[in-house]
GROMACS .gro file of C-alpha atoms in nm:
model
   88
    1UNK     CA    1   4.338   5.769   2.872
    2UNK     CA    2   4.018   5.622   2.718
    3UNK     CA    3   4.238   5.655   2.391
    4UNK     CA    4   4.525   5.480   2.481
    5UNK     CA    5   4.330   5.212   2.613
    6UNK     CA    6   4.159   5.134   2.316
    7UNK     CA    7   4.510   5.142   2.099
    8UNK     CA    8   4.618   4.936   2.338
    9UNK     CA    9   4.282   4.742   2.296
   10UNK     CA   10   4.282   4.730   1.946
   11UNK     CA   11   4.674   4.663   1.935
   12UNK     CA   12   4.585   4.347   2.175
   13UNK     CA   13   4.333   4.216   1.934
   14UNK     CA   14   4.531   4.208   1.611
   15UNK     CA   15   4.789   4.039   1.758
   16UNK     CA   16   4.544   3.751   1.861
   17UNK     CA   17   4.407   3.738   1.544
   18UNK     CA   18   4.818   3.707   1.397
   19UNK     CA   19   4.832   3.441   1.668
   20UNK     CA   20   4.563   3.254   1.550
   21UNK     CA   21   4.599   3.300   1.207
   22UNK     CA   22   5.000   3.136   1.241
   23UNK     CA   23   5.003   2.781   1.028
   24UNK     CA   24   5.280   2.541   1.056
   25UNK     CA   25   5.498   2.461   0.762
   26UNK     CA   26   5.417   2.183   0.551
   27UNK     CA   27   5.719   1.933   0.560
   28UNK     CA   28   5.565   1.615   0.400
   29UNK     CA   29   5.752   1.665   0.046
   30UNK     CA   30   6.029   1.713   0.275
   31UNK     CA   31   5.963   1.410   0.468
   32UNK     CA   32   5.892   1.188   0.142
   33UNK     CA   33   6.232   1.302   0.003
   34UNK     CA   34   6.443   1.207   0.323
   35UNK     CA   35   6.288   0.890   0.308
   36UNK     CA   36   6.366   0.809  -0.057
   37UNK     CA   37   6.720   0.952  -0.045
   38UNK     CA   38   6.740   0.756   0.325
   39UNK     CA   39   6.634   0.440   0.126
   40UNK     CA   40   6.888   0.530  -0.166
   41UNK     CA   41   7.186   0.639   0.096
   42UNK     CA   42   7.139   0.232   0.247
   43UNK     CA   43   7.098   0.058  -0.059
   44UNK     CA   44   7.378  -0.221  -0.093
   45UNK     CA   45   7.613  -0.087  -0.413
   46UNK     CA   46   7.887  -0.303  -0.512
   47UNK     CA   47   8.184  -0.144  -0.634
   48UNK     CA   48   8.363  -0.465  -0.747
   49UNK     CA   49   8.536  -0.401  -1.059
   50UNK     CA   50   8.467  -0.094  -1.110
   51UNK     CA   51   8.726   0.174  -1.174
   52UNK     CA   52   8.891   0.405  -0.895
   53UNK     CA   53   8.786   0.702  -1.060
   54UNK     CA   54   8.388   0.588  -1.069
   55UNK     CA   55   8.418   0.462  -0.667
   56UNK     CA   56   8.543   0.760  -0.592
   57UNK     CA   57   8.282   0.988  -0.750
   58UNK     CA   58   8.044   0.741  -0.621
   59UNK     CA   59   8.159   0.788  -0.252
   60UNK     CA   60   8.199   1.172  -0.293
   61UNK     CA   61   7.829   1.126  -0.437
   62UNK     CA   62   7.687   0.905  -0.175
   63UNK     CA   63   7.843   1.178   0.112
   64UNK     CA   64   7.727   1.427  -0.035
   65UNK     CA   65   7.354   1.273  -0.026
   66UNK     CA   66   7.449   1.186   0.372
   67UNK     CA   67   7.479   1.566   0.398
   68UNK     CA   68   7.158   1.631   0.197
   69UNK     CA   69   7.021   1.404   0.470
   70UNK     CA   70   7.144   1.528   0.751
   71UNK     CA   71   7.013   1.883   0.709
   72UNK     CA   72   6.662   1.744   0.566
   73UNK     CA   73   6.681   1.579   0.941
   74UNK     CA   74   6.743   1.912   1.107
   75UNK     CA   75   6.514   2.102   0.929
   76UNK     CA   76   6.230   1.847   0.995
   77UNK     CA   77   6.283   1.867   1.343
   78UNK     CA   78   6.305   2.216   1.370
   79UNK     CA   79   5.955   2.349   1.494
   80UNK     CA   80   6.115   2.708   1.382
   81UNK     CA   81   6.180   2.578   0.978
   82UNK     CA   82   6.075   2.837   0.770
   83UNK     CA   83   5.912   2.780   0.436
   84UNK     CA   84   6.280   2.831   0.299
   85UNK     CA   85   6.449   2.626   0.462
   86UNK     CA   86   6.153   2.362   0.406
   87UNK     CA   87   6.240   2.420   0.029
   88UNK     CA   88   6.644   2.440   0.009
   0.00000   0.00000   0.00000
């Protein structure tokens, strides 16, 4: 008994020290990067006189960086990010 209770002692205490030793992810570079590509994403572009072809690609661009945004947003508020998913 006296040996089970100290595994079970012992067992107890590393996990507090795992506990305790638990950091959060950084997600500033993260956070700087939403907010540039944010900035960029809202940025007035005129497309007068430009050709089809180079709206297009600059819409299918410019979604494409709304969908870049949308999962930096998610990722950021998910207290659960891994380090990862931080850097994807």
């Amino acid at each position: 008994v006296a040996e089970a209770k100290k595994a079970a002692d012992d067992a107890k205490t590393a996990l507090d020290n795992a506990r305790n030793g638990l950091t959060n992810v950084d997600k500033t570079a993260l956070e700087a990067s939403k907010t540039a590509l944010s900035n960029d994403i809202n940025q007035e572009t005129s497309t007068a006189g430009k050709t089809e072809a180079s709206k297009q690609a600059f819409e299918t661009a410019k979604t494409q960086a709304e969908d870049a945004l949308k999962k930096a947003e998610a990722v950021i508020k998910d207290g659960n990010a891994t380090e990862a998913q931080v850097a994807e």
